[in-house]
Coordinates of C-alpha atoms in Angstrom, one line a residue:
M185 CA 164.8 33.2 -21.5
S186 CA 164.9 33.2 -18.0
L187 CA 167.5 35.3 -17.7
L188 CA 164.4 38.0 -18.1
A189 CA 162.0 35.9 -15.7
T190 CA 160.6 38.9 -13.1
K191 CA 159.8 38.6 -9.4
P192 CA 156.4 38.6 -9.0
V193 CA 154.8 41.2 -7.7
D194 CA 152.1 40.4 -5.3
R195 CA 155.5 38.2 -3.2
I196 CA 157.9 41.3 -3.3
I197 CA 154.8 43.2 -1.3
A198 CA 154.1 39.8 0.5
E199 CA 158.1 40.0 2.0
A200 CA 158.1 43.9 2.7
Q201 CA 155.0 42.8 5.1
E202 CA 156.7 40.7 6.4
T203 CA 158.0 40.9 11.0
G204 CA 159.7 39.5 13.0
E205 CA 163.7 38.9 13.6
H206 CA 164.3 38.3 10.8
T207 CA 163.2 41.3 9.0
L208 CA 164.3 45.1 9.2
R209 CA 163.2 47.3 11.3
R210 CA 159.9 49.8 11.1
A211 CA 161.1 52.7 12.9
L212 CA 161.5 55.4 10.3
G213 CA 159.1 58.6 9.4
P214 CA 157.6 60.7 6.6
V215 CA 160.3 63.5 8.5
S216 CA 163.3 61.2 9.3
L217 CA 163.5 59.2 5.9
T218 CA 164.2 63.7 4.8
L219 CA 166.0 64.3 6.3
L220 CA 167.9 61.3 5.6
G221 CA 167.2 63.1 1.7
I222 CA 169.3 65.7 2.8
G223 CA 171.8 64.4 5.0
A224 CA 173.1 62.2 1.8
I225 CA 172.6 65.1 -1.0
I226 CA 173.6 68.4 1.3
G227 CA 177.5 66.6 1.9
T228 CA 180.4 66.5 -0.9
G229 CA 178.7 68.1 -4.3
I230 CA 178.1 71.4 -1.7
F231 CA 181.1 71.7 -0.5
V232 CA 182.9 70.5 -3.6
L233 CA 181.8 69.4 -6.3
T234 CA 179.8 73.4 -7.2
G235 CA 183.5 75.2 -6.7
K236 CA 184.7 72.8 -9.9
A237 CA 181.0 72.4 -12.2
A238 CA 182.1 77.0 -12.0
A239 CA 185.8 76.6 -12.9
E240 CA 185.8 74.0 -15.4
H241 CA 182.8 73.6 -16.7
A242 CA 179.7 76.5 -16.6
G243 CA 181.6 79.8 -15.7
P244 CA 178.2 81.6 -14.0
A245 CA 175.9 79.3 -15.5
V246 CA 176.9 77.0 -13.3
V247 CA 173.2 78.3 -11.7
L248 CA 171.6 76.6 -14.8
S249 CA 173.5 73.5 -14.3
M250 CA 172.2 73.0 -11.0
V251 CA 168.5 73.8 -12.1
L252 CA 169.3 71.6 -14.8
A253 CA 170.4 68.0 -12.6
G254 CA 167.7 69.5 -10.0
V255 CA 164.9 68.9 -12.5
V256 CA 167.0 65.4 -13.9
S257 CA 166.3 64.6 -10.6
A258 CA 163.0 65.6 -10.0
L259 CA 161.2 64.0 -13.1
A260 CA 162.7 60.4 -11.9
A261 CA 162.0 61.4 -8.1
F262 CA 158.8 60.8 -8.9
C263 CA 159.2 57.6 -11.0
Y264 CA 161.0 56.7 -7.9
S265 CA 158.3 57.4 -5.7
E266 CA 155.2 55.8 -7.4
F267 CA 158.2 52.2 -7.2
A268 CA 158.9 53.0 -3.5
S269 CA 154.9 53.4 -3.0
T270 CA 153.9 50.4 -5.1
V271 CA 156.8 48.1 -4.0
P272 CA 158.1 48.8 -0.6
I273 CA 161.0 46.4 -0.7
S274 CA 164.4 47.4 0.4
G275 CA 166.8 47.3 -2.7
S276 CA 165.4 50.9 -5.2
A277 CA 166.0 50.7 -7.9
Y278 CA 167.1 47.1 -7.9
A279 CA 164.1 45.6 -6.8
Y280 CA 161.7 47.9 -8.8
G281 CA 163.9 45.7 -11.6
Y282 CA 163.0 42.8 -10.6
A283 CA 159.8 43.9 -10.4
T284 CA 159.3 44.3 -14.2
L285 CA 162.6 45.0 -16.2
G286 CA 163.8 41.1 -15.5
E287 CA 166.1 39.3 -13.2
F288 CA 169.1 40.2 -15.9
V289 CA 168.5 44.2 -15.8
A290 CA 168.2 44.0 -11.7
W291 CA 171.6 42.2 -10.9
I292 CA 172.5 44.9 -13.7
I293 CA 171.0 47.9 -11.7
G294 CA 172.3 46.0 -8.3
W295 CA 176.2 45.5 -9.2
D296 CA 175.7 49.2 -10.7
L297 CA 174.6 50.2 -7.1
I298 CA 177.4 49.1 -5.5
L299 CA 179.4 51.5 -8.1
E300 CA 176.8 54.1 -6.5
Y301 CA 177.3 53.3 -2.3
A302 CA 180.2 51.9 -1.3
F303 CA 182.8 53.5 -4.3
G304 CA 180.7 57.0 -3.1
A305 CA 180.8 56.2 0.1
A306 CA 184.5 56.8 0.2
T307 CA 184.8 59.0 -2.2
V308 CA 183.0 61.6 1.2
A309 CA 185.3 59.7 3.6
V310 CA 188.5 60.9 2.2
G311 CA 186.7 64.1 1.5
W312 CA 185.6 64.5 5.1
S313 CA 189.6 63.2 6.2
G314 CA 190.6 66.8 4.5
Y315 CA 188.2 69.1 5.9
V316 CA 189.2 67.3 9.2
V317 CA 192.6 68.0 9.2
S318 CA 192.9 72.0 8.1
L319 CA 190.3 72.1 10.7
L320 CA 192.4 70.8 13.2
K321 CA 195.0 72.7 11.8
D322 CA 193.1 76.1 12.9
F323 CA 192.9 75.1 15.7
G324 CA 197.1 74.3 16.0
I325 CA 196.5 70.7 15.7
Q326 CA 199.1 69.5 13.4
F327 CA 198.1 66.3 12.1
P328 CA 201.2 63.7 10.4
A329 CA 200.9 64.8 7.3
A330 CA 201.9 60.7 6.5
L331 CA 199.0 59.8 7.8
S332 CA 197.3 62.5 5.4
A333 CA 196.1 60.9 1.9
A334 CA 196.0 57.9 0.2
P335 CA 199.4 56.6 -0.4
G336 CA 201.7 58.5 -2.4
T337 CA 200.2 61.1 -2.2
V338 CA 202.7 64.1 -2.0
V339 CA 201.1 66.4 0.9
K340 CA 202.3 69.7 1.7
T341 CA 203.6 71.1 4.9
D342 CA 204.4 74.3 6.1
A343 CA 208.1 71.9 7.3
G344 CA 208.2 71.0 3.0
E345 CA 206.8 68.4 1.2
V346 CA 206.1 64.8 3.0
T347 CA 204.4 61.0 1.0
A348 CA 202.0 60.2 2.8
I349 CA 201.6 56.0 3.3
F350 CA 198.0 56.1 5.0
N351 CA 194.5 58.2 5.5
L352 CA 194.3 57.5 9.1
P353 CA 190.8 60.3 9.7
A354 CA 188.8 58.3 5.8
F355 CA 189.8 54.7 7.6
L356 CA 188.2 56.4 10.9
I357 CA 185.2 57.9 10.0
S358 CA 184.2 54.8 7.7
T359 CA 184.6 52.9 10.8
F360 CA 182.9 54.7 12.7
V361 CA 179.3 55.0 9.9
T362 CA 180.0 50.8 9.6
L363 CA 179.2 50.8 13.1
L364 CA 176.3 52.8 13.6
L365 CA 174.6 51.3 11.2
V366 CA 175.3 47.7 12.8
K367 CA 173.7 49.8 16.0
G368 CA 170.2 50.5 14.3
I369 CA 168.6 52.0 12.1
K370 CA 166.4 55.1 14.2
E371 CA 169.7 56.0 16.0
S372 CA 171.6 56.3 12.7
A373 CA 168.4 58.5 12.1
N374 CA 168.4 61.0 14.5
F375 CA 172.1 61.2 14.2
N376 CA 171.3 62.4 11.1
S377 CA 168.9 64.7 11.6
F378 CA 170.7 65.9 14.6
I379 CA 173.8 66.4 11.8
V380 CA 172.0 67.4 8.6
I381 CA 170.5 70.8 11.0
V382 CA 173.8 71.5 11.6
K383 CA 174.6 71.9 8.5
T384 CA 171.6 73.4 6.8
S385 CA 171.6 76.3 9.4
V386 CA 175.2 76.1 8.3
V387 CA 174.0 76.6 4.4
V388 CA 171.7 79.1 5.3
L389 CA 173.7 81.5 7.5
F390 CA 176.5 81.4 4.5
I391 CA 173.8 82.7 2.2
V392 CA 172.4 84.8 4.2
A393 CA 175.6 85.7 5.2
G394 CA 177.0 86.2 1.8
I395 CA 174.2 87.5 -0.5
G396 CA 175.0 91.4 0.7
F397 CA 178.3 91.4 -1.0
V398 CA 177.5 89.6 -4.5
N399 CA 178.9 91.2 -7.4
M400 CA 176.9 91.5 -10.4
A401 CA 180.1 92.1 -12.3
N402 CA 180.8 88.5 -11.8
F403 CA 178.1 86.9 -14.0
E404 CA 179.5 88.6 -17.2
P405 CA 179.5 87.0 -19.6
F406 CA 176.8 84.5 -17.9
I407 CA 177.4 81.4 -20.0
P408 CA 181.1 82.1 -20.7
P409 CA 181.6 81.3 -24.4
P410 CA 183.3 77.5 -25.5
A411 CA 187.5 77.3 -24.6
L412 CA 189.2 76.5 -27.9
D413 CA 191.7 73.8 -28.8
P414 CA 194.7 75.1 -30.2
N415 CA 193.3 74.4 -33.7
G416 CA 189.8 76.7 -32.6
N417 CA 187.9 74.4 -32.7
P418 CA 185.5 74.4 -29.3
V419 CA 186.4 71.8 -27.0
F420 CA 182.7 70.0 -24.8
G421 CA 182.3 70.7 -22.0
A422 CA 184.6 73.6 -21.4
Y423 CA 182.1 76.4 -21.2
G424 CA 179.2 77.6 -23.7
W425 CA 175.7 75.0 -24.1
S426 CA 178.2 72.0 -23.2
G427 CA 180.0 73.4 -20.4
I428 CA 176.4 74.0 -19.1
L429 CA 175.5 69.8 -19.5
T430 CA 178.4 68.3 -18.3
G431 CA 178.4 70.7 -15.4
A432 CA 174.8 69.6 -14.4
A433 CA 176.5 66.1 -15.2
V434 CA 179.8 66.0 -12.6
I435 CA 177.4 68.4 -9.9
F436 CA 174.6 65.2 -10.2
F437 CA 177.1 62.9 -7.6
A438 CA 175.3 65.2 -5.1
Y439 CA 172.3 65.1 -6.1
I440 CA 171.5 60.8 -5.3
G441 CA 170.7 61.9 -1.5
F442 CA 166.5 60.7 -3.0
D443 CA 167.3 57.3 -4.4
A444 CA 169.8 56.3 -1.0
V445 CA 166.5 57.0 0.3
S446 CA 164.0 54.5 -1.7
T447 CA 167.2 52.1 -0.8
A448 CA 165.1 52.2 2.8
A449 CA 161.5 51.3 1.9
Q450 CA 161.2 48.5 4.3
E451 CA 161.9 50.4 7.4
A452 CA 159.5 52.7 6.8
K453 CA 156.5 52.8 9.0
N454 CA 153.6 54.4 5.9
P455 CA 155.6 53.6 3.3
A456 CA 153.4 53.9 1.0
R457 CA 152.6 58.0 2.5
D458 CA 156.2 58.2 3.8
M459 CA 158.6 57.5 0.3
P460 CA 156.7 60.2 -1.4
I461 CA 157.2 62.6 1.0
G462 CA 160.6 62.0 2.0
I463 CA 162.2 61.3 -1.9
I464 CA 160.0 64.0 -2.9
G465 CA 160.5 66.4 -0.4
S466 CA 164.6 66.0 0.4
L467 CA 165.5 66.8 -3.4
A468 CA 163.3 69.6 -3.2
I469 CA 164.6 71.4 -0.4
C470 CA 168.3 70.7 -1.5
T471 CA 167.5 72.4 -4.9
V472 CA 166.7 75.1 -3.4
L473 CA 169.8 75.8 -1.4
Y474 CA 172.3 74.6 -4.4
V475 CA 171.2 77.1 -6.4
L476 CA 171.1 79.8 -3.9
V477 CA 174.8 78.5 -2.9
S478 CA 175.7 78.1 -6.3
F479 CA 174.5 82.0 -6.8
V480 CA 176.1 84.3 -4.3
M481 CA 179.2 81.5 -4.4
V482 CA 179.7 82.5 -8.0
G483 CA 178.9 86.7 -6.8
L484 CA 181.3 86.5 -4.8
V485 CA 184.3 85.3 -6.6
P486 CA 185.4 84.9 -10.4
Y487 CA 184.2 81.8 -11.3
K488 CA 187.9 80.6 -12.4
E489 CA 188.9 81.3 -9.2
L490 CA 186.7 77.9 -7.7
S491 CA 188.5 75.5 -8.7
V492 CA 190.1 74.5 -5.1
P493 CA 188.5 71.7 -3.1
A494 CA 187.2 74.0 -0.4
P495 CA 185.4 76.6 -3.2
I496 CA 183.1 78.5 -0.1
A497 CA 185.8 79.1 2.0
V498 CA 187.6 81.2 -1.3
A499 CA 184.2 82.6 -1.4
I500 CA 183.7 83.8 2.6
D501 CA 187.2 84.9 2.2
A502 CA 186.3 87.0 -0.3
A503 CA 182.7 88.3 1.4
Y504 CA 185.2 89.0 4.8
R505 CA 186.9 91.5 2.6
Q506 CA 184.3 93.8 1.5
A507 CA 182.8 93.3 4.3
Q508 CA 185.8 94.9 6.3
V509 CA 186.4 97.6 3.1
T510 CA 182.3 98.8 4.1
G511 CA 182.7 98.5 8.0
S512 CA 179.3 95.9 7.8
F513 CA 178.3 93.9 11.1
F514 CA 178.6 90.9 9.3
A515 CA 182.4 91.0 9.5
P516 CA 183.1 89.6 12.6
L517 CA 180.5 86.7 11.6
L518 CA 182.2 86.7 8.5
A519 CA 185.9 86.2 9.7
T520 CA 185.0 83.3 11.9
F521 CA 183.1 81.7 9.0
P522 CA 185.4 79.8 7.7
T523 CA 185.6 77.8 10.6
I524 CA 181.8 77.4 10.8
V525 CA 181.7 76.6 7.1
K526 CA 185.1 73.2 8.0
I527 CA 182.7 72.6 11.0
G528 CA 179.9 72.7 8.8
A529 CA 181.1 70.3 6.0
V530 CA 182.4 67.7 8.7
M531 CA 179.9 66.8 9.9
G532 CA 177.7 66.9 6.9
L533 CA 180.1 64.9 5.0
S534 CA 179.9 62.7 7.9
S535 CA 175.8 62.2 7.6
T536 CA 176.6 61.7 3.8
M537 CA 178.7 59.1 4.5
V538 CA 175.8 57.4 6.9
V539 CA 173.2 57.2 3.6
M540 CA 174.9 56.2 1.9
V541 CA 177.1 53.3 3.9
M542 CA 173.0 52.3 4.5
G543 CA 171.9 52.2 1.3
Q544 CA 174.7 49.4 -0.3
P545 CA 173.5 46.9 3.0
R546 CA 170.4 47.2 2.6
I547 CA 170.8 46.3 -1.6
F548 CA 173.1 43.2 -0.6
Y549 CA 170.7 42.1 1.6
S550 CA 167.7 41.9 -0.8
M551 CA 169.4 40.8 -3.2
S552 CA 170.8 38.2 -1.2
R553 CA 166.9 37.7 -0.2
D554 CA 166.7 36.7 -4.5
G555 CA 169.5 34.2 -4.0
L556 CA 172.4 35.8 -6.3
L557 CA 173.9 36.8 -3.5
P558 CA 174.4 33.8 -0.7
K559 CA 172.3 33.4 2.2
W560 CA 174.9 35.2 4.5
A561 CA 174.1 38.6 2.5
S562 CA 171.2 38.4 4.9
K563 CA 171.7 37.4 7.6
V564 CA 169.4 40.1 9.6
H565 CA 170.7 40.7 13.9
P566 CA 168.7 39.7 16.7
R567 CA 168.8 42.7 18.4
F568 CA 169.8 45.7 16.3
R569 CA 167.3 43.9 13.3
T570 CA 170.2 45.7 10.9
P571 CA 171.4 43.9 7.6
Y572 CA 175.0 44.1 10.8
V573 CA 176.7 41.0 7.9
T574 CA 177.1 43.0 5.1
T575 CA 177.5 46.6 6.8
L576 CA 180.7 45.1 8.5
I577 CA 181.7 44.1 4.7
T578 CA 180.3 47.4 3.3
G579 CA 181.9 49.6 5.9
A580 CA 185.6 47.1 5.7
I581 CA 185.5 47.7 1.7
V582 CA 184.4 52.0 2.3
A583 CA 187.0 51.7 4.7
T584 CA 190.3 50.6 3.0
M585 CA 189.0 52.1 0.1
A586 CA 189.1 55.2 1.6
G587 CA 192.3 54.6 3.2
F588 CA 194.5 53.5 0.6
V589 CA 192.8 54.6 -2.6
N590 CA 192.9 58.0 -3.8
I591 CA 190.1 58.3 -6.2
S592 CA 190.0 61.5 -8.6
I593 CA 187.2 59.5 -11.0
L594 CA 184.5 58.4 -8.7
G595 CA 183.1 61.0 -8.4
E596 CA 181.9 61.1 -12.2
L597 CA 181.2 57.3 -11.9
V598 CA 179.0 57.3 -9.7
S599 CA 176.9 60.1 -11.2
I600 CA 176.3 57.6 -14.1
G601 CA 176.0 54.8 -12.3
T602 CA 172.6 56.4 -10.9
L603 CA 171.7 58.4 -14.3
F604 CA 171.7 54.6 -15.8
A605 CA 169.6 53.7 -13.0
F606 CA 167.0 56.6 -13.4
V607 CA 166.6 55.9 -17.0
I608 CA 165.7 51.9 -16.3
V609 CA 163.1 53.0 -12.8
S610 CA 161.9 56.2 -15.3
L611 CA 161.4 53.0 -18.6
G612 CA 160.6 50.0 -15.5
V613 CA 157.6 52.7 -14.4
I614 CA 155.4 52.1 -17.8
I615 CA 156.0 48.9 -18.4
M616 CA 154.6 48.0 -14.3
R617 CA 151.8 49.8 -15.6
Y618 CA 151.0 47.4 -18.3
T619 CA 152.4 44.0 -16.6
N620 CA 150.2 44.8 -13.4
P621 CA 147.6 47.1 -14.4
T622 CA 145.3 47.0 -11.2
L623 CA 148.0 46.9 -8.6
H624 CA 147.9 49.7 -5.6
R625 CA 149.6 52.7 -6.2
P626 CA 149.6 55.3 -3.5
F627 CA 151.1 57.1 -5.9
K628 CA 151.1 57.7 -9.4
V629 CA 153.8 59.7 -11.4
P630 CA 151.2 62.7 -13.7
L631 CA 151.3 62.2 -17.3
S632 CA 152.3 59.1 -17.5
P633 CA 153.6 57.6 -20.1
I634 CA 154.4 61.3 -20.5
F635 CA 156.0 62.4 -18.2
P636 CA 158.8 59.1 -17.2
I637 CA 159.4 59.1 -21.5
I638 CA 160.9 62.6 -20.0
S639 CA 162.9 61.6 -17.5
A640 CA 164.7 59.1 -19.3
I641 CA 165.5 61.2 -22.0
A642 CA 166.7 63.4 -19.3
S643 CA 168.9 61.5 -17.4
A644 CA 170.2 60.3 -20.4
Y645 CA 170.8 63.7 -21.6
L646 CA 173.4 63.9 -19.0
M647 CA 174.2 60.6 -19.0
N648 CA 175.9 61.5 -22.7
G649 CA 177.6 64.7 -21.1
L650 CA 180.1 62.6 -19.3
P651 CA 183.2 62.0 -21.0
L652 CA 184.0 58.9 -23.0
D653 CA 186.4 57.4 -20.5
T654 CA 183.9 57.4 -17.4
W655 CA 181.4 55.5 -20.4
L656 CA 185.0 52.9 -20.8
R657 CA 184.4 52.4 -16.9
L658 CA 181.2 51.8 -16.1
I659 CA 180.4 48.7 -19.1
L660 CA 183.9 47.4 -17.9
W661 CA 182.7 47.2 -14.5
M662 CA 179.2 45.7 -15.5
S663 CA 181.1 42.6 -18.0
F664 CA 182.7 41.9 -14.3
G665 CA 179.7 42.0 -13.0
L666 CA 178.7 39.6 -15.7
L667 CA 181.0 37.5 -14.7
V668 CA 179.7 36.9 -11.5
Y669 CA 176.3 36.6 -12.2
F670 CA 176.4 33.9 -14.4
A671 CA 179.2 32.0 -12.4
Y672 CA 176.6 32.1 -9.3
S673 CA 173.9 34.4 -9.5
Y674 CA 172.0 32.4 -12.6
K675 CA 172.1 28.8 -10.4
H676 CA 170.9 30.3 -7.3
S677 CA 168.0 32.7 -8.2
N678 CA 165.1 31.3 -5.6
L679 CA 162.9 32.2 -8.9
A680 CA 163.7 28.9 -9.8
F681 CA 161.7 27.8 -6.8
I682 CA 158.6 29.4 -7.2
G683 CA 157.2 27.0 -10.1
D684 CA 156.0 28.2 -13.9
D685 CA 152.2 28.6 -13.3
G686 CA 152.0 32.3 -13.7
N687 CA 155.7 33.4 -14.3
N688 CA 154.6 36.7 -15.7
Q689 CA 151.2 37.0 -13.7
N690 CA 150.8 39.7 -15.5
E691 CA 147.5 41.0 -15.7
S692 CA 148.2 42.6 -19.4
V693 CA 149.0 39.8 -21.1
E694 CA 146.2 37.4 -19.7
N695 CA 143.5 39.8 -21.0
G696 CA 144.7 40.2 -24.4
S697 CA 145.4 43.9 -23.4
S698 CA 148.4 45.3 -26.5
P699 CA 152.0 46.3 -25.1
P700 CA 152.7 49.4 -25.0
L701 CA 154.8 51.5 -27.3
S702 CA 156.4 53.9 -25.1
P703 CA 159.1 52.4 -24.1
I704 CA 160.4 51.7 -26.9
I705 CA 159.8 54.9 -28.7
G706 CA 161.5 56.4 -25.5
V707 CA 165.1 54.0 -25.8
L708 CA 164.3 55.8 -29.5
L709 CA 164.5 59.0 -29.1
I710 CA 168.1 58.5 -27.0
I711 CA 168.8 56.7 -29.1
A712 CA 167.7 59.0 -32.0
L713 CA 169.6 62.4 -29.1
T714 CA 173.0 60.1 -28.7
I715 CA 173.3 60.3 -32.6
W716 CA 172.9 64.1 -32.9
M717 CA 174.9 65.2 -30.0
F718 CA 178.3 62.8 -30.7
A719 CA 178.0 61.5 -34.8
F720 CA 178.0 64.9 -36.2
T721 CA 179.9 67.0 -34.1
D722 CA 183.7 68.5 -35.8
Y723 CA 186.1 66.3 -33.8
S724 CA 187.3 63.6 -35.8
P725 CA 186.1 60.8 -38.1
L726 CA 187.9 58.5 -35.5
R727 CA 186.3 60.2 -32.4
R728 CA 183.2 60.3 -33.5
L729 CA 182.8 57.2 -34.5
I730 CA 184.1 55.7 -30.8
E731 CA 182.1 58.5 -29.2
T732 CA 178.5 57.4 -31.0
S733 CA 179.4 53.4 -31.1
M734 CA 180.1 53.3 -26.8
R735 CA 177.5 55.1 -26.1
L736 CA 175.2 53.1 -28.8
F737 CA 176.0 50.2 -27.2
V738 CA 174.2 50.5 -24.0
W739 CA 171.3 52.2 -25.4
V740 CA 170.8 49.4 -27.7
T741 CA 171.5 46.7 -25.3
I742 CA 168.5 48.7 -23.3
G743 CA 166.6 49.0 -26.3
L744 CA 166.9 45.6 -26.3
M745 CA 165.9 44.3 -23.1
V746 CA 162.7 46.5 -23.3
Y747 CA 161.0 45.2 -26.2
Y748 CA 161.6 41.4 -24.7
L749 CA 160.0 42.7 -21.5
T750 CA 157.0 44.0 -23.6
Y751 CA 156.7 42.4 -27.5
G752 CA 158.3 39.3 -26.7
R753 CA 157.0 39.3 -23.2
K754 CA 155.1 36.2 -23.7
K755 CA 158.0 34.4 -24.7
L756 CA 158.7 34.5 -21.1
T757 CA 157.6 31.1 -20.5
T758 CA 160.2 29.6 -17.6
R759 CA 161.6 30.8 -14.7
A760 CA 163.8 27.2 -13.8
R761 CA 167.4 27.5 -14.5
D762 CA 168.8 26.3 -17.8
P763 CA 172.3 24.9 -16.6
R764 CA 173.0 25.7 -20.9
I765 CA 172.8 29.4 -20.1
A766 CA 174.6 29.0 -17.2
R767 CA 177.6 27.7 -19.1
I768 CA 176.8 29.6 -22.5
G769 CA 177.3 33.3 -20.0
L770 CA 180.5 32.6 -18.0
A771 CA 182.1 31.8 -21.4
A772 CA 180.2 35.3 -22.9
S773 CA 180.6 36.7 -20.1
V774 CA 184.9 35.8 -20.2
V775 CA 185.1 37.1 -23.6
N776 CA 183.1 40.1 -23.6
V777 CA 185.6 40.8 -20.5
L778 CA 188.4 39.9 -22.7
V779 CA 187.2 42.7 -25.6
W780 CA 186.6 45.6 -23.1
L781 CA 189.7 45.5 -21.7
A782 CA 191.4 45.1 -25.2
V783 CA 189.1 47.8 -26.0
A784 CA 189.9 49.8 -22.3
F785 CA 193.7 49.1 -23.6
W786 CA 193.4 50.8 -26.9
F787 CA 191.3 53.5 -25.9
F788 CA 194.2 54.9 -22.9
E789 CA 197.2 53.8 -25.4
H790 CA 195.2 56.3 -28.4
F791 CA 193.9 59.1 -25.5
A792 CA 195.9 62.0 -26.1
E793 CA 195.3 61.5 -30.4
L794 CA 191.5 60.7 -29.9
H795 CA 191.4 63.4 -28.1
R796 CA 193.7 65.7 -30.4
R797 CA 190.7 67.8 -32.9

């Protein structure tokens, strides 16, 4: 059972305390970490996704979607804070999973985080490109349409329609951010801090200038009745309470900033104190701003008019028209505000990219240090003390995708990946308390295990609100990750060289303590929640079966792992690598990929049929 062997916590802490030119530079204090979180959170979500969530899912109740997403994030943030202060090492949820749920689960999380950071950064780069092109047009500069979007994208211009061949601005900003991050974490943090101050000022100015023109009639009905299909049945996720849930899940892409803060734990000056401040502080500030922005935006414009790339600009136009009618002294300011908002968006998305591209190489760095990726992935620049090889590789991937790929579903993929990591971390806090009860914890999650269980259930609830095709893509991505694990990572893991003495260095098991029931109860509650949400809907029997079973596949798998890591932990007796496990695992992974590819082919062939009531 070496698949579920955990990395010794004392070894993790020792690695975090190493010094020298092969280690990362500790240069970040609580303010820098908080600003890193704000830099990631205030970006795509506040400038783009708020309008989509309101227009297509929640209506005026997008305010509740913001609150729901913020509460779920806050629950997870407390769990992240305990881990980040106790296990202060780069790698975020990957490192935490390795210490609690075992190598196999840690690999799954690490592979999942690639989806979250690298793909997310490419999406942000494309959004940045759109705002830059629009801003240049405001100044009379017409950027070549053929070089402003992904190949095959039809771009409308004053002279007609042009088919794009390459997204040059997205490619350039990805390259610039990559080179900045190679230069150094301190320089990157200073750049981010400056931008955060500017874009936060723009957001606050929007709230102050627009709140006086809010029309309360736009909030009626506050929760629009569910949209109906041709047969008169409610459509899941289109208004009503299900719309609030889906809106929160879609918006959740915006809240991953505090997750990115945890990837910089090894570069914090005093992680035991600074990481909880950075994680919880950035989330609290941004949640308040998101709620206020969504309130003002929906109050200025009827929600169905907000399904546009720049919803805040539309809201400002409405406020400007009202200011002209009333003769408000805000009118001159509002006349220039569309340009100000675009400048704020360009800067905001720039800092979001800095944090996302910063997070991915540090996860690669941690996985390489553990032997799960080749050694070159953990090389640190002798002068800049940054993981420059993986930063350059990440930047090349992001720049290529941003320049050539039009990814319309990436926001949902990033959200589901983040929520999946939140479930693992929340349950991991409980398991960590059992396996290492005497470990020094500068920050503790209150009311454990109740608080972590609520966090896991809340994250799973939002995950369930995402479309089924997003779940299928997540499973496919993870399936390909298993191929890499059994083909390379399992055989090269450093756990094989630690030795079996004290493999579980598990204080509770050694002392005969009873394993906790709470993580198992948490998974069972998630399974029950999933069945309640999908097994008894008014979908067709086939769709109910597929909607329920695909989600249960993920939750049951997590449940089995949690069981073996609590009640079956005594069976985890070796870290040694067994060649038979590698061969069997690789063969099983190939079969697994083929099966899920077949399921995906069938699903998308019957997509229209399945989505008819």
